[in-house]
PDB file of C-alpha atoms in Angstrom:
ATOM      1  CA  ASN A   6       0.000   0.000   0.000  1.00 94.00           C
ATOM      2  CA  VAL A   7       1.402   3.343  -1.118  1.00 97.00           C
ATOM      3  CA  LEU A   8       0.569   6.423   0.971  1.00 97.00           C
ATOM      4  CA  GLN A   9       2.344   9.094  -1.084  1.00 96.00           C
ATOM      5  CA  ILE A  10       4.384   9.348  -4.278  1.00 97.00           C
ATOM      6  CA  GLN A  11       6.637  12.302  -4.945  1.00 97.00           C
ATOM      7  CA  ALA A  12       8.207  12.978  -8.340  1.00 97.00           C
ATOM      8  CA  ALA A  13      11.469  14.645  -9.307  1.00 96.00           C
ATOM      9  CA  GLN A  14      12.865  14.891 -12.844  1.00 94.00           C
ATOM     10  CA  GLY A  15      12.357  11.283 -13.877  1.00 87.00           C
ATOM     11  CA  ALA A  16      12.786   9.903 -10.361  1.00 96.00           C
ATOM     12  CA  PHE A  17      10.131   8.900  -7.872  1.00 98.00           C
ATOM     13  CA  ALA A  18       9.909   8.146  -4.161  1.00 98.00           C
ATOM     14  CA  ALA A  19       6.965   6.465  -2.468  1.00 98.00           C
ATOM     15  CA  ILE A  20       6.037   6.174   1.197  1.00 98.00           C
ATOM     16  CA  LEU A  21       4.677   2.724   1.936  1.00 98.00           C
ATOM     17  CA  ALA A  22       2.053   1.913   4.558  1.00 98.00           C
ATOM     18  CA  ASP A  23       4.724   0.705   6.996  1.00 98.00           C
ATOM     19  CA  GLY A  24       6.504   4.096   6.835  1.00 98.00           C
ATOM     20  CA  SER A  25       9.386   2.869   4.688  1.00 98.00           C
ATOM     21  CA  VAL A  26      10.388   4.332   1.319  1.00 98.00           C
ATOM     22  CA  VAL A  27      10.976   2.879  -2.110  1.00 97.00           C
ATOM     23  CA  ALA A  28      12.589   5.133  -4.727  1.00 97.00           C
ATOM     24  CA  TRP A  29      13.619   4.668  -8.334  1.00 97.00           C
ATOM     25  CA  GLY A  30      14.920   6.486 -11.383  1.00 95.00           C
ATOM     26  CA  PRO A  31      17.833   8.889 -11.873  1.00 89.00           C
ATOM     27  CA  PHE A  32      18.745  10.560  -8.570  1.00 89.00           C
ATOM     28  CA  GLY A  33      16.153   8.385  -6.813  1.00 94.00           C
ATOM     29  CA  ASP A  34      18.658   5.921  -5.371  1.00 95.00           C
ATOM     30  CA  CYS A  35      18.223   6.100  -1.609  1.00 96.00           C
ATOM     31  CA  SER A  36      20.389   3.087  -0.727  1.00 96.00           C
ATOM     32  CA  ALA A  37      22.895   5.283   1.157  1.00 96.00           C
ATOM     33  CA  VAL A  38      20.144   6.429   3.555  1.00 97.00           C
ATOM     34  CA  GLN A  39      17.722   3.485   3.322  1.00 97.00           C
ATOM     35  CA  ASP A  40      18.371   2.442   6.923  1.00 97.00           C
ATOM     36  CA  LYS A  41      17.282   5.920   8.106  1.00 97.00           C
ATOM     37  CA  LEU A  42      14.050   5.963   6.097  1.00 98.00           C
ATOM     38  CA  ARG A  43      11.728   4.559   8.739  1.00 98.00           C
ATOM     39  CA  HIS A  44       8.480   6.091  10.008  1.00 98.00           C
ATOM     40  CA  VAL A  45       8.478   8.553   7.103  1.00 98.00           C
ATOM     41  CA  GLN A  46       5.692  11.140   7.256  1.00 98.00           C
ATOM     42  CA  GLN A  47       6.270  13.236   4.130  1.00 98.00           C
ATOM     43  CA  ILE A  48       8.541  13.410   1.097  1.00 98.00           C
ATOM     44  CA  ALA A  49       9.334  16.570  -0.872  1.00 98.00           C
ATOM     45  CA  ALA A  50      11.306  16.776  -4.117  1.00 98.00           C
ATOM     46  CA  THR A  51      13.415  19.332  -5.909  1.00 97.00           C
ATOM     47  CA  GLY A  52      14.426  18.709  -9.509  1.00 96.00           C
ATOM     48  CA  THR A  53      16.916  15.994  -8.613  1.00 96.00           C
ATOM     49  CA  ALA A  54      16.769  15.418  -4.845  1.00 97.00           C
ATOM     50  CA  PHE A  55      14.387  14.259  -2.138  1.00 98.00           C
ATOM     51  CA  ALA A  56      13.887  15.079   1.535  1.00 98.00           C
ATOM     52  CA  ALA A  57      11.786  13.045   3.951  1.00 98.00           C
ATOM     53  CA  THR A  58      10.424  14.056   7.329  1.00 98.00           C
ATOM     54  CA  LEU A  59      10.346  11.321   9.925  1.00 98.00           C
ATOM     55  CA  ALA A  60       7.936  10.789  12.802  1.00 98.00           C
ATOM     56  CA  ASP A  61      10.601  11.958  15.281  1.00 98.00           C
ATOM     57  CA  GLY A  62      10.883  15.326  13.495  1.00 98.00           C
ATOM     58  CA  SER A  63      14.196  14.648  11.817  1.00 97.00           C
ATOM     59  CA  VAL A  64      14.908  14.934   8.082  1.00 98.00           C
ATOM     60  CA  VAL A  65      16.667  12.596   5.657  1.00 98.00           C
ATOM     61  CA  CYS A  66      17.899  13.876   2.276  1.00 98.00           C
ATOM     62  CA  TRP A  67      19.192  12.064  -0.794  1.00 97.00           C
ATOM     63  CA  GLY A  68      19.832  12.648  -4.470  1.00 96.00           C
ATOM     64  CA  ASN A  69      21.854  15.355  -6.193  1.00 95.00           C
ATOM     65  CA  ALA A  70      23.724  17.306  -3.507  1.00 95.00           C
ATOM     66  CA  SER A  71      23.602  20.554  -5.492  1.00 94.00           C
ATOM     67  CA  ASP A  72      19.795  20.394  -5.489  1.00 95.00           C
ATOM     68  CA  GLY A  73      19.382  19.674  -1.771  1.00 96.00           C
ATOM     69  CA  GLY A  74      20.269  15.989  -1.625  1.00 96.00           C
ATOM     70  CA  ASP A  75      22.898  16.559   1.079  1.00 96.00           C
ATOM     71  CA  CYS A  76      21.572  18.218   4.228  1.00 96.00           C
ATOM     72  CA  SER A  77      24.481  17.148   6.446  1.00 95.00           C
ATOM     73  CA  ALA A  78      25.663  20.761   6.953  1.00 96.00           C
ATOM     74  CA  VAL A  79      22.388  21.642   8.706  1.00 96.00           C
ATOM     75  CA  GLN A  80      21.405  18.201  10.011  1.00 94.00           C
ATOM     76  CA  HIS A  81      21.916  19.278  13.625  1.00 94.00           C
ATOM     77  CA  GLN A  82      19.325  22.053  13.131  1.00 96.00           C
ATOM     78  CA  LEU A  83      16.694  19.825  11.547  1.00 96.00           C
ATOM     79  CA  ARG A  84      14.757  18.874  14.665  1.00 97.00           C
ATOM     80  CA  ASN A  85      11.002  18.864  15.262  1.00 98.00           C
ATOM     81  CA  VAL A  86      10.371  19.452  11.555  1.00 98.00           C
ATOM     82  CA  GLN A  87       6.713  19.098  10.659  1.00 96.00           C
ATOM     83  CA  GLN A  88       6.748  19.916   6.943  1.00 96.00           C
ATOM     84  CA  ILE A  89       9.225  20.513   4.124  1.00 97.00           C
ATOM     85  CA  GLN A  90       8.713  22.750   1.102  1.00 97.00           C
ATOM     86  CA  ALA A  91      10.761  22.484  -2.062  1.00 97.00           C
ATOM     87  CA  THR A  92      11.770  24.804  -4.869  1.00 94.00           C
ATOM     88  CA  GLY A  93      13.366  23.628  -8.092  1.00 90.00           C
ATOM     89  CA  ARG A  94      16.826  23.419  -6.529  1.00 92.00           C
ATOM     90  CA  ALA A  95      16.496  23.637  -2.740  1.00 94.00           C
ATOM     91  CA  PHE A  96      14.432  22.697   0.303  1.00 96.00           C
TER      92      PHE A  96
END
């Protein structure tokens, strides 16, 4: 059961009923962060990156780093996040 599908430029990410994520297509590969994608509440997409909010208020990003796929520089500030908005190249 799919709860949400989010599209980027030719890539897709879906939240499944158990809160996990399946992603596919260019820039959709989430294998590097797959173990963190649990209890996902929302997914947002830029042109070539994705960001997911988790039930604990944290955020997981993947995809093209120049379009927001690497949020490690601000990871310590991403707490109690309730919603993410995306532009074409940033979250």
